[in-house]
C-alpha positions as a LaTeX table, in Angstrom:
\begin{tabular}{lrrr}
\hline
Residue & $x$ (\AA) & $y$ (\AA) & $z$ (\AA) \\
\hline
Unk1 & 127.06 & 69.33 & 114.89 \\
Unk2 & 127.67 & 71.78 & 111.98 \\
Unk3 & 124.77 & 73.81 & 114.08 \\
Unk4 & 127.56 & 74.53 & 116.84 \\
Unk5 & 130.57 & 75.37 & 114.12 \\
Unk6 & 132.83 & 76.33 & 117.15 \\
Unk7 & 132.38 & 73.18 & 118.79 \\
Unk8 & 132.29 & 71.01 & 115.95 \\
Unk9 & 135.69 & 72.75 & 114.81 \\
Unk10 & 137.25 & 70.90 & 118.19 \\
Unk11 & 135.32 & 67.81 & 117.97 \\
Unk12 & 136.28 & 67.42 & 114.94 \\
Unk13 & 140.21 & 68.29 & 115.42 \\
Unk14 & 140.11 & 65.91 & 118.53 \\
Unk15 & 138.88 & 63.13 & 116.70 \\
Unk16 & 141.02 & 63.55 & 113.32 \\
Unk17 & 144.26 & 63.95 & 116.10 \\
Unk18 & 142.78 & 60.16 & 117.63 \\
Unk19 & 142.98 & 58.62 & 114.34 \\
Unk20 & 144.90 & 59.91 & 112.13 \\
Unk21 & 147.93 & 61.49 & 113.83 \\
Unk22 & 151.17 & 59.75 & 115.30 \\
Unk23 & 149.82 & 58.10 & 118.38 \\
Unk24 & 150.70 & 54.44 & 120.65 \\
Unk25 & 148.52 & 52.73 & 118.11 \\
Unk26 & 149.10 & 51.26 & 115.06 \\
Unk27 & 145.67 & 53.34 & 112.87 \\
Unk28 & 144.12 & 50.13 & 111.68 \\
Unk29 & 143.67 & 49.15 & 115.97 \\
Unk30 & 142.28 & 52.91 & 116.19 \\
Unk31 & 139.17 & 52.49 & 113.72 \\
Unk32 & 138.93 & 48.29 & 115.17 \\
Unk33 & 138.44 & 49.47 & 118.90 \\
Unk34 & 136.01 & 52.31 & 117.29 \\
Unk35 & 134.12 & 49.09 & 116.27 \\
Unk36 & 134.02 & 47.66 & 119.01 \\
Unk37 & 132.78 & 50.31 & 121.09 \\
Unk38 & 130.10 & 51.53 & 118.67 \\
Unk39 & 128.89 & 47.78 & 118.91 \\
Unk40 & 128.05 & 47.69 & 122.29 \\
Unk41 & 124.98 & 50.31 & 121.64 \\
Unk42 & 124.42 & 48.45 & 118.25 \\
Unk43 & 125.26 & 51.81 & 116.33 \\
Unk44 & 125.21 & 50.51 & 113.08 \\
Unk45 & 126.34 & 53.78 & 111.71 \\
Unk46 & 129.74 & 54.05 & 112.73 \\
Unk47 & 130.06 & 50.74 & 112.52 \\
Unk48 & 130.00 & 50.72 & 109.28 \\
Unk49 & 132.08 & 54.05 & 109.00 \\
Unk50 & 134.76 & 52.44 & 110.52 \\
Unk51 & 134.96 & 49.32 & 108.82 \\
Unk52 & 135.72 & 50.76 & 105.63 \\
Unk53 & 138.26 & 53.27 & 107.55 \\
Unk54 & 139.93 & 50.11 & 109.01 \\
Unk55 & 140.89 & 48.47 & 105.43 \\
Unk56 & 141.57 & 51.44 & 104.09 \\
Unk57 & 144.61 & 52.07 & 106.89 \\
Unk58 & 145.69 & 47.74 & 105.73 \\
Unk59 & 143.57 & 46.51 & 108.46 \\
Unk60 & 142.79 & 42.28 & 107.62 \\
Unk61 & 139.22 & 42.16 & 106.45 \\
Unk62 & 139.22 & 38.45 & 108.20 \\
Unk63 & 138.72 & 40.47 & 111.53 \\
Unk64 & 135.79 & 42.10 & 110.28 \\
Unk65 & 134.22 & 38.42 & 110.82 \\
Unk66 & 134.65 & 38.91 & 114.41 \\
Unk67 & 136.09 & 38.89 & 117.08 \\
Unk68 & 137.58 & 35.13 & 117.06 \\
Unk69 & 139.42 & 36.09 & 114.41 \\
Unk70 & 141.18 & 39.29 & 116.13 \\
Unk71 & 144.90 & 39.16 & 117.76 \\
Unk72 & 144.52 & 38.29 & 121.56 \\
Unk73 & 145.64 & 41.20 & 123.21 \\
Unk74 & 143.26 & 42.87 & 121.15 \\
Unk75 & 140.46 & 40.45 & 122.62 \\
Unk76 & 141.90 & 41.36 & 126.08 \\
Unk77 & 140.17 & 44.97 & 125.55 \\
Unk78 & 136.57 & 43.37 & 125.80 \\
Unk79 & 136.40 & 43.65 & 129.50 \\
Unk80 & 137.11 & 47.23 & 129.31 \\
Unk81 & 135.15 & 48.02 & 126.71 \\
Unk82 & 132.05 & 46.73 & 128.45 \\
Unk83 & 132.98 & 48.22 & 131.85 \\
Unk84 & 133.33 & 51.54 & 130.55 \\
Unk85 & 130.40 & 51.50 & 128.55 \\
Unk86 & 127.59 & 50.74 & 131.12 \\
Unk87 & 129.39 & 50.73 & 134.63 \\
Unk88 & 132.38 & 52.86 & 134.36 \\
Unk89 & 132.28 & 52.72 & 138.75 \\
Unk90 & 133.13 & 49.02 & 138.69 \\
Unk91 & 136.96 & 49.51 & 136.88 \\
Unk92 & 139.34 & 49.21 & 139.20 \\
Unk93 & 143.97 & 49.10 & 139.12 \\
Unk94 & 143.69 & 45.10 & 138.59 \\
Unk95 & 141.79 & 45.54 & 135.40 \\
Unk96 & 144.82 & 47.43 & 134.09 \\
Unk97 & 147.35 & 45.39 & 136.09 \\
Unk98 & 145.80 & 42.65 & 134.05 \\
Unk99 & 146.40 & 44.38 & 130.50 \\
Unk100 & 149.80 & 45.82 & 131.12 \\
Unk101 & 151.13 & 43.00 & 133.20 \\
Unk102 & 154.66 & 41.37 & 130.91 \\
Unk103 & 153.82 & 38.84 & 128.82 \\
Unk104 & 153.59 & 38.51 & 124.47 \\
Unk105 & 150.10 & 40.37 & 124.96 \\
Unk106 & 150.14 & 43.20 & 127.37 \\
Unk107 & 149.56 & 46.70 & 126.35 \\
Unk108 & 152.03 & 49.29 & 127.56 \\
Unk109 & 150.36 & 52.06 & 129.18 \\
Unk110 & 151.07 & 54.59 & 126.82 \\
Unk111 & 148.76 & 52.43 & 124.20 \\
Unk112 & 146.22 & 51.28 & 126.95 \\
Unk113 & 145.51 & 55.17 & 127.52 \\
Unk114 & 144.61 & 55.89 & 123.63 \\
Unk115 & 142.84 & 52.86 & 123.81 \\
Unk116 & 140.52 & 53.96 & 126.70 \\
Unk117 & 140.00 & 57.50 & 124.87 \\
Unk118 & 139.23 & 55.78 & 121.96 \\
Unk119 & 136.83 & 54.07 & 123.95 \\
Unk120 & 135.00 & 56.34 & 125.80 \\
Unk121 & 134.93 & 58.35 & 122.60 \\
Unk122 & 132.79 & 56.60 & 120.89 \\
Unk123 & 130.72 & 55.12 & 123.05 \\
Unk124 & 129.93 & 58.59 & 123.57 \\
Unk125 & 129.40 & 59.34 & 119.96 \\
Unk126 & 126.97 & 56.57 & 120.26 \\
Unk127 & 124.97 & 58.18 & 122.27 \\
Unk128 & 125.03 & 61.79 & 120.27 \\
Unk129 & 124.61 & 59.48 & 117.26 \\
Unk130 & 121.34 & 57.62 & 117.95 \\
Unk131 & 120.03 & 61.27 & 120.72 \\
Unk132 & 119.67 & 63.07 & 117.56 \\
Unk133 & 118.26 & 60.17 & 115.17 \\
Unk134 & 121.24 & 59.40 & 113.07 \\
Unk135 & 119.89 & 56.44 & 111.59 \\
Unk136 & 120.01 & 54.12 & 108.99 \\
Unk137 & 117.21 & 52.95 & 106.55 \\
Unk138 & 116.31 & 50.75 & 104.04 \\
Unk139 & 116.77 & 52.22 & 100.02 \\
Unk140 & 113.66 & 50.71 & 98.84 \\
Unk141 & 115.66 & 51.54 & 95.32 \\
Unk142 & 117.76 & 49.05 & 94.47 \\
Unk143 & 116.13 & 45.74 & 93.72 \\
Unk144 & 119.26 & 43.18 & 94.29 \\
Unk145 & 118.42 & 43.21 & 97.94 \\
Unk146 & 119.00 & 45.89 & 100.90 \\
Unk147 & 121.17 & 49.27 & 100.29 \\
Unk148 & 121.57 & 50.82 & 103.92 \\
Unk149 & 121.32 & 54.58 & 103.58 \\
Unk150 & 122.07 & 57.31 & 106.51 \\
Unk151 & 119.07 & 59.65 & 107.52 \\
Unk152 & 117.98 & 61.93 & 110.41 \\
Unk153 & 115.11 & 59.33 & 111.91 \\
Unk154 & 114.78 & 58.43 & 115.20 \\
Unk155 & 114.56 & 54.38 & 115.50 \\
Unk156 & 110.84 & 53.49 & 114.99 \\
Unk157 & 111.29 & 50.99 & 118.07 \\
Unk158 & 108.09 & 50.26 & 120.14 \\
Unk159 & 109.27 & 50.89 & 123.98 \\
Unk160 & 107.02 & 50.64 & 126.62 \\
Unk161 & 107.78 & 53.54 & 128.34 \\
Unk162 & 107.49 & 55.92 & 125.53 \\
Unk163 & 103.65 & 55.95 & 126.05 \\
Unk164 & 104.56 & 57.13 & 129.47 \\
Unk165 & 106.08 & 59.90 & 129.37 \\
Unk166 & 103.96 & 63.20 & 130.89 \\
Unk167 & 102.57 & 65.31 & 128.75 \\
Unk168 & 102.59 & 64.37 & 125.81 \\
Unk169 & 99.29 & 63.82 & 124.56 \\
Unk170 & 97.90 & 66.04 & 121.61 \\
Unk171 & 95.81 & 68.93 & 121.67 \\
Unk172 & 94.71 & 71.70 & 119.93 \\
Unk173 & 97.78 & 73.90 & 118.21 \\
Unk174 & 96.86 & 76.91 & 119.82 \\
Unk175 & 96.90 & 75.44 & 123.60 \\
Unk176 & 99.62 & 73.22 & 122.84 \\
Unk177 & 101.25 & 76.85 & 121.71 \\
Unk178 & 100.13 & 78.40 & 125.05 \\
Unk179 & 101.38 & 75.09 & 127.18 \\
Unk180 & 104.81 & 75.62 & 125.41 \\
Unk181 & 105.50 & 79.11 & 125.96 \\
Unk182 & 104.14 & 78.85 & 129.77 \\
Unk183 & 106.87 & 75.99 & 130.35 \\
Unk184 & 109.83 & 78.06 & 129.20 \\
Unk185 & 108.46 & 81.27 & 131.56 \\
Unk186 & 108.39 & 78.72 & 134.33 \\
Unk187 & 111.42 & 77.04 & 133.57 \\
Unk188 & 113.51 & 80.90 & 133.35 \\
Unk189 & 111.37 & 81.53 & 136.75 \\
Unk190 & 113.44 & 79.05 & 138.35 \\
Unk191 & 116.53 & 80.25 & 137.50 \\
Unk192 & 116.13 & 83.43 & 138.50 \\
Unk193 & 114.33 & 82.37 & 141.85 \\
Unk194 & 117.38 & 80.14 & 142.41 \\
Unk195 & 119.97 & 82.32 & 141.72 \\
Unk196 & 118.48 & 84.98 & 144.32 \\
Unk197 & 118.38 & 81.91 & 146.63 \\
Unk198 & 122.25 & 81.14 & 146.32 \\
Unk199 & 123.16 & 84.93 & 146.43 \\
Unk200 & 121.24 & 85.19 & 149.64 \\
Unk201 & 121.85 & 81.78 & 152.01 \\
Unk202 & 124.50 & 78.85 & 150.78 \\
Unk203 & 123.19 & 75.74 & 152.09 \\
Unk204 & 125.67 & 73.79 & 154.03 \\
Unk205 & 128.05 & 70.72 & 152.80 \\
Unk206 & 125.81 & 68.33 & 154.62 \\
Unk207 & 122.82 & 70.00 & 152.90 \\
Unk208 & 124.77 & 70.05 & 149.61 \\
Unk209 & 125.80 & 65.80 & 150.70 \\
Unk210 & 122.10 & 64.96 & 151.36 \\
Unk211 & 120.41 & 66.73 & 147.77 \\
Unk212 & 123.27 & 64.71 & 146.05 \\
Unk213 & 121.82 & 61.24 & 147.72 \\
Unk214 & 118.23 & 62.66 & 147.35 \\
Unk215 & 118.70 & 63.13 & 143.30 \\
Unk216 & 120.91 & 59.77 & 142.85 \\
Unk217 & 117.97 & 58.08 & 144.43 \\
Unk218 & 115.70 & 59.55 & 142.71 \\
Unk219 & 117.52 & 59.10 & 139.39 \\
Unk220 & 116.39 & 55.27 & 140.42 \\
Unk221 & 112.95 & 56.29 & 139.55 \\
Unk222 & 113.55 & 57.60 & 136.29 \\
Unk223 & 113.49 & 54.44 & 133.69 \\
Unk224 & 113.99 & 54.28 & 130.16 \\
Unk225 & 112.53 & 52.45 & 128.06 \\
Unk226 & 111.64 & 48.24 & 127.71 \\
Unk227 & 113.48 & 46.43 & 126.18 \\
Unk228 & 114.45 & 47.67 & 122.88 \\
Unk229 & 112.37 & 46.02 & 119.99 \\
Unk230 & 115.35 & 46.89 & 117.68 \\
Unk231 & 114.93 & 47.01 & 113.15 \\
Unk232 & 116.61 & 44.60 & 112.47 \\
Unk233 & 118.41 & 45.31 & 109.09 \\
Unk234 & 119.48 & 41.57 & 106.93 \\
Unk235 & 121.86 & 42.77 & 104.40 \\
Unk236 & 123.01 & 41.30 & 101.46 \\
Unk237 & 126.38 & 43.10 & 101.36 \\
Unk238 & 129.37 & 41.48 & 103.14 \\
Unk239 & 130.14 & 45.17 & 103.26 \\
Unk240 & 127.91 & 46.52 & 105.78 \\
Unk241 & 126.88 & 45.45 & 108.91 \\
Unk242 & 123.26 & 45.01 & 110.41 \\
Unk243 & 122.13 & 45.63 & 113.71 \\
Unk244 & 121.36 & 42.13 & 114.21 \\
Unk245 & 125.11 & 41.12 & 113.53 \\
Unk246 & 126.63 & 44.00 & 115.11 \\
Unk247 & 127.27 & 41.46 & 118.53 \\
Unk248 & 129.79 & 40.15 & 116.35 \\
Unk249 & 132.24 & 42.53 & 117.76 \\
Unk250 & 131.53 & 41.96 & 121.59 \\
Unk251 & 131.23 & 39.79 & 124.48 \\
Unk252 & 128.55 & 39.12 & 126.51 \\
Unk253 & 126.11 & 41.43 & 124.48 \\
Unk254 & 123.88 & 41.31 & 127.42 \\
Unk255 & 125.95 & 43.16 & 129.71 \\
Unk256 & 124.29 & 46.47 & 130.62 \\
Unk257 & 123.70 & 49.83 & 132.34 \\
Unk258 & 122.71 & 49.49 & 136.01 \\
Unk259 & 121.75 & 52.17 & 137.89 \\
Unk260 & 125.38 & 53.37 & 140.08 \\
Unk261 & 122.40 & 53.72 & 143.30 \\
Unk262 & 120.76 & 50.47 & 142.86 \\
Unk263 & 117.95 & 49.55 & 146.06 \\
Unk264 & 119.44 & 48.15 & 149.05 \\
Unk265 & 123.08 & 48.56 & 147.74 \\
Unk266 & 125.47 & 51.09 & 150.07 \\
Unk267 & 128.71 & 49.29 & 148.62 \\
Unk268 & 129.52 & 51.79 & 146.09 \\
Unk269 & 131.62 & 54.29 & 147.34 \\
Unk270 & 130.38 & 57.68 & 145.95 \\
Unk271 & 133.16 & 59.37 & 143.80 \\
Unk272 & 134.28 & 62.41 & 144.57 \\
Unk273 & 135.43 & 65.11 & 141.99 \\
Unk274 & 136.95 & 66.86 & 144.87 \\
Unk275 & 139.61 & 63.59 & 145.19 \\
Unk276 & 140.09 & 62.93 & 141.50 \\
Unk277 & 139.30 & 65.63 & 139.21 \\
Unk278 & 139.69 & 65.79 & 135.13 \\
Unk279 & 141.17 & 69.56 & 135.72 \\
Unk280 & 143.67 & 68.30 & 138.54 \\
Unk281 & 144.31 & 64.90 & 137.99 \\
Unk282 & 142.81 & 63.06 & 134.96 \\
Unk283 & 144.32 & 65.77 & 132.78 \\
Unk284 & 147.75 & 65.53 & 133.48 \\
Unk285 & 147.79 & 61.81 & 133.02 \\
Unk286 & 146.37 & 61.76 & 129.62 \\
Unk287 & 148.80 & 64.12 & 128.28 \\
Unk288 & 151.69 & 62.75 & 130.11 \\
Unk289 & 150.86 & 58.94 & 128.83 \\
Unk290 & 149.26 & 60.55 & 125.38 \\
Unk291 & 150.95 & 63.44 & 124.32 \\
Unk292 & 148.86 & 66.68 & 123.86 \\
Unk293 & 145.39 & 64.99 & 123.66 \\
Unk294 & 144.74 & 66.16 & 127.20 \\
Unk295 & 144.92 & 69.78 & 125.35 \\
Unk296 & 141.98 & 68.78 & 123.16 \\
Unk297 & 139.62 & 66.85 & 124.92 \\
Unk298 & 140.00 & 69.91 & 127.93 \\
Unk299 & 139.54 & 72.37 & 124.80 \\
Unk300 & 136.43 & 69.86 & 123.64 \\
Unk301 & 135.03 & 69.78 & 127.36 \\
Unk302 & 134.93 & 73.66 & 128.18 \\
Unk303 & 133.93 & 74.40 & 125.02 \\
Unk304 & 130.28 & 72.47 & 125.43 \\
Unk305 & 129.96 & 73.25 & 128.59 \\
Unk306 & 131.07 & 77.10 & 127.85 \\
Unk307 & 129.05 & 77.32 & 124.41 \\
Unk308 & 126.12 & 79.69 & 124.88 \\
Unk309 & 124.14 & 81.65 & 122.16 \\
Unk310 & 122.42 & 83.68 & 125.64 \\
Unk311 & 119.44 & 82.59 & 124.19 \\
Unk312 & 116.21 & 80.35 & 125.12 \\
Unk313 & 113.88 & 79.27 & 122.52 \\
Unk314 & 112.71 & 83.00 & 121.63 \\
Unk315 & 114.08 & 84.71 & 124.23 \\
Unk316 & 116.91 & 86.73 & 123.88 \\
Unk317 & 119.64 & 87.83 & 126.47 \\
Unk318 & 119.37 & 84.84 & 129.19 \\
Unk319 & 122.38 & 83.29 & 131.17 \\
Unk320 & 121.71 & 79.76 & 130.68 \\
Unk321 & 124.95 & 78.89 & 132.83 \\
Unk322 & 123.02 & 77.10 & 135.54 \\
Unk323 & 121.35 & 74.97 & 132.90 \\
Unk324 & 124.19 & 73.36 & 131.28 \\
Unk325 & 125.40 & 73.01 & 134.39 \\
Unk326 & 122.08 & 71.19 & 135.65 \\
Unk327 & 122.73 & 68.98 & 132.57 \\
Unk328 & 126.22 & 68.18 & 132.87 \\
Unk329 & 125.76 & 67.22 & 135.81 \\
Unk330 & 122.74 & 65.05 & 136.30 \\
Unk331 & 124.76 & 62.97 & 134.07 \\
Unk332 & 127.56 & 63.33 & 136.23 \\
Unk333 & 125.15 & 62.08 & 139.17 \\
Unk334 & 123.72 & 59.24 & 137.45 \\
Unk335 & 127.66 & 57.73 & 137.12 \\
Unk336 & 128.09 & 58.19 & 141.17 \\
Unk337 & 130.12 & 61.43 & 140.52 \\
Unk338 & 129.71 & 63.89 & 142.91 \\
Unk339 & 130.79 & 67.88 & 142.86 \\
Unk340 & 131.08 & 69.19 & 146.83 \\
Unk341 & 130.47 & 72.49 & 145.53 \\
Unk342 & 127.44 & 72.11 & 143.22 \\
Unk343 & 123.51 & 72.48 & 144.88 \\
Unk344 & 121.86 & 68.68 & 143.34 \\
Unk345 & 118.83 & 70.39 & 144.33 \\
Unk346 & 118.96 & 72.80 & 141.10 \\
Unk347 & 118.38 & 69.46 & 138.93 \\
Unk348 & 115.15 & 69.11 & 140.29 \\
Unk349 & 113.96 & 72.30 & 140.02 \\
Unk350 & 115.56 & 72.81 & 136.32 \\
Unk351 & 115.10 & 69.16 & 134.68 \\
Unk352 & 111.56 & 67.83 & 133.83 \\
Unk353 & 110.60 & 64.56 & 134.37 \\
Unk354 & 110.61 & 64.08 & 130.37 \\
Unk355 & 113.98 & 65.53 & 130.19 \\
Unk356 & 115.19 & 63.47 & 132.47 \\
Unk357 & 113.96 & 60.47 & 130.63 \\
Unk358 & 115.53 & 61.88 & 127.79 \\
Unk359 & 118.94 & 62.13 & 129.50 \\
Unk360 & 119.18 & 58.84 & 130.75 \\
Unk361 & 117.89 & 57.06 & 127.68 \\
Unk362 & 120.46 & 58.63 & 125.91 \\
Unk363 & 123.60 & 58.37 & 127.82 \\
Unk364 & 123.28 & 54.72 & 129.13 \\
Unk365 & 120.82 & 52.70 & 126.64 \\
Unk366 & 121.29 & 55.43 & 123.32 \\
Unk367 & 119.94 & 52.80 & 120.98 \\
Unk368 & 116.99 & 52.53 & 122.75 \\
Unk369 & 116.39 & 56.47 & 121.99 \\
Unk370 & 113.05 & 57.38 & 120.01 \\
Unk371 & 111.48 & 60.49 & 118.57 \\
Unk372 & 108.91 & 60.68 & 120.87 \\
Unk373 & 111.28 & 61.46 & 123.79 \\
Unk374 & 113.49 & 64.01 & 121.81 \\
Unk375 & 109.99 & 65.86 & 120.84 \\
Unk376 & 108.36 & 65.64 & 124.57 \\
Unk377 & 110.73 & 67.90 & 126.35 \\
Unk378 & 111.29 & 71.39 & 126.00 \\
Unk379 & 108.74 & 71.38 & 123.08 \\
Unk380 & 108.96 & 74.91 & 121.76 \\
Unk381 & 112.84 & 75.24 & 121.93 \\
Unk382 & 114.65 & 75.41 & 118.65 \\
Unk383 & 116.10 & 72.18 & 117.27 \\
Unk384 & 119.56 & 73.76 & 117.39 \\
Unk385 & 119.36 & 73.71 & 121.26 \\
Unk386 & 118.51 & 70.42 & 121.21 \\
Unk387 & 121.59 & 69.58 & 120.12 \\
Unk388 & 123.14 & 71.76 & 122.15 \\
Unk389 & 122.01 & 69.18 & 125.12 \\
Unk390 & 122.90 & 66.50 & 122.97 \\
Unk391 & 126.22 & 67.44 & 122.78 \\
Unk392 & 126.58 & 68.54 & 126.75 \\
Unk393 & 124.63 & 64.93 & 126.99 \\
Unk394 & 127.83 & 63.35 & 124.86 \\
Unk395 & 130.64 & 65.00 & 126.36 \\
Unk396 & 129.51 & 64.53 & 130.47 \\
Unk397 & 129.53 & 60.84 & 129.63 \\
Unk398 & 132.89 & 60.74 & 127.74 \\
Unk399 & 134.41 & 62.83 & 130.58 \\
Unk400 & 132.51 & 60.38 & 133.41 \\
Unk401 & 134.21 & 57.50 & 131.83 \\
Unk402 & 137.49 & 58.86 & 131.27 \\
Unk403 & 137.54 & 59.67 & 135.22 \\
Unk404 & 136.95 & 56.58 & 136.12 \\
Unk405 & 139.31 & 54.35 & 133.89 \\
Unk406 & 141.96 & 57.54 & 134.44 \\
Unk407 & 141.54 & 57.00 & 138.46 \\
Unk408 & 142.10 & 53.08 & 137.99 \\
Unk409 & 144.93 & 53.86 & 135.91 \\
Unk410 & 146.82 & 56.59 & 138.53 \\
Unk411 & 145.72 & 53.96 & 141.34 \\
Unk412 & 148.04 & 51.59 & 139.22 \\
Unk413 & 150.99 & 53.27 & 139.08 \\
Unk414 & 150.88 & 54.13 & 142.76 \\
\hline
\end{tabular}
């Protein structure tokens, strides 16, 4: 992140406000529900981060055992938890009703709502954390056993898919060179050739309707990888947590993303950012129910999705506005959220099929992320910019969960 100072200056500020400042929530339940969220990607690495954070701020180290050992109402989170992390569309007012409803465990709503940002936070991080190979490794040093280490390297997990993503396969440096540069003029081709296309004619809303169908469909027919064949890390340290333990921490572990457009299902009502907005609606809330964090996750959200450099690989002086915006909202798309006003046909023409694997590997199965993928899109663009998508990547999917478990919430109280 320390590529992006600006942004990482308001990550960082949002998160240390989440933790560490007066909130609902007593700061040793802060870094637990961290846990628990990081654990349903497996991301060993904050795990671990936040297992030492929660004994340092007097949390019991009996709960580190699990979640059997954990206060009920703390327990009572695990629906939530899973919901938002891989099918955000399916919370609805009675799985709040049932949290806040009277009783010795309910959560008032003030708490429930740093809960949920605590939530979506991290499952979010997850995703930034294992898109840009944060990743822990065995220290071959020490000979008592296994000292986990943290390095930049992608998990070396064999998924099916990987093999199967287009071009890809090597050739000789100087085409490969040639290939590379060819794909950016092509790519900047098509975003000058569409912005002449929306100065001149603005397709119509049922034009706009249709694309948005066409590319949730056809986000269907993207797929990530197999089935993760994950390292599985046995330590010998009560003190850190494996990947193969990590389930410790959650419920039904096998609980999943599902694409929001599945075949043959019209159930799923399409949601609408024109009904329930994060500028007009979901921001509000927050604030009201958690004082002033609505002020730094907006701050946090237009700063990604403002941050430009005006550059493209080696090319100097481009607006890459339509880009992030391509980005943003293809993830937007693939949670059922739908902007009247944005042109889902721009996706298509801006986001290769690679880059689309990319994108939905790492915002709804992160662990199943591998090098390969990062390195077979937008090959000759600078590693900085990679993270630039990384973070747009992190904070659409905080923001698409937030909307939903924000709507449930606001349906709730009225």
């Amino acid at each position: 992140m320390s590529l992006h100072p600006q942004y990482l200056e308001s990550f960082l500020r949002t998160q240390f406000y989440m933790l560490r400042m007066d909130g609902p929530l007593p700061y040793h339940y802060r870094h637990y529900i961290a846990i628990m969220a990081a654990a349903r990607h497996q991301c060993v690495y904050l795990i671990n981060m936040h297992m030492d954070e929660f004994l340092n701020t007097g949390g019991s180290s009996e709960w580190l055992n699990g979640l059997e050992y954990v206060p009920q109402r703390l327990k009572n989170l695990n629906e939530i938890n899973k919901l938002l992390a891989h099918r955000p569309w399916l919370i609805t007012k009675e799985h709040i009703q049932k949290l806040v409803k009277t009783g010795e465990n309910n959560w008032s709503l003030a708490e429930l709502v740093h809960a949920v940002v605590l939530l979506a936070h991290y499952h979010a991080l997850a995703s930034f954390v294992f898109g840009s190979g944060i990743n822990l490794e065995r220290d071959t040093v020490p000979p008592n056993g296994l000292h986990l280490v943290v390095k930049n390297k992608f998990c070396v997990c064999d998924l099916a898919n990987d093999n199967s993503i287009e071009n890809t396969s090597l050739t000789s440096n100087s085409t490969e060179n040639a290939d590379y540069e060819s794909e950016i003029e092509v790519l900047m081709e098509r975003m000058k050739k569409l912005q002449e296309e929306r100065e001149e004619e603005e397709a119509s809303q049922e034009e706009m309707a249709t694309r948005f169908e066409k590319e949730k469909k056809e986000s269907l027919l993207v797929v990530s990888g197999g089935n993760l064949i994950s390292v599985i890390y046995t330590s010998f340290d009560n003190d850190v947590v494996s990947v193969s333990n990590s389930s410790r921490y959650i419920e039904d572990p096998g609980f999943g993303y599902k694409d929001f457009a599945r075949r043959g299902e019209e159930h799923l009502p399409t949601f609408r950012a024109h009904d329930y907005s994060w500028e007009d609606h979901g921001f509000s809330l927050v604030n009201r129910l958690y004082s002033d964090i609505g002020h730094l996750l907006d701050d946090k959200f237009r700063m990604v999705y403002n941050l430009t450099y005006n550059t493209m690989a080696t090319h100097e002086d481009v607006d890459t506005t339509m880009l992030r915006r391509a980005l943003f909202n293809y993830v937007h798309c693939m949670f059922g959220i739908r902007y009247d006003d944005y042109d889902y046909g721009e996706v298509n023409q801006l986001l290769e099929r690679s880059l689309k694997v990319y994108i939905k590997t790492v915002t709804c199965y992160p662990e199943r992320a591998t090098k390969r993928m990062y390195d077979s899109y937008w090959r000759q663009f600078k590693h900085s910019e990679k993270v630039h998508v990384n973070l747009l990547l992190m904070e659409a999917r905080m923001q698409a969960e937030l909307l939903y478990a924000l709507r449930a919430i606001t349906r709730h109280l009225t």
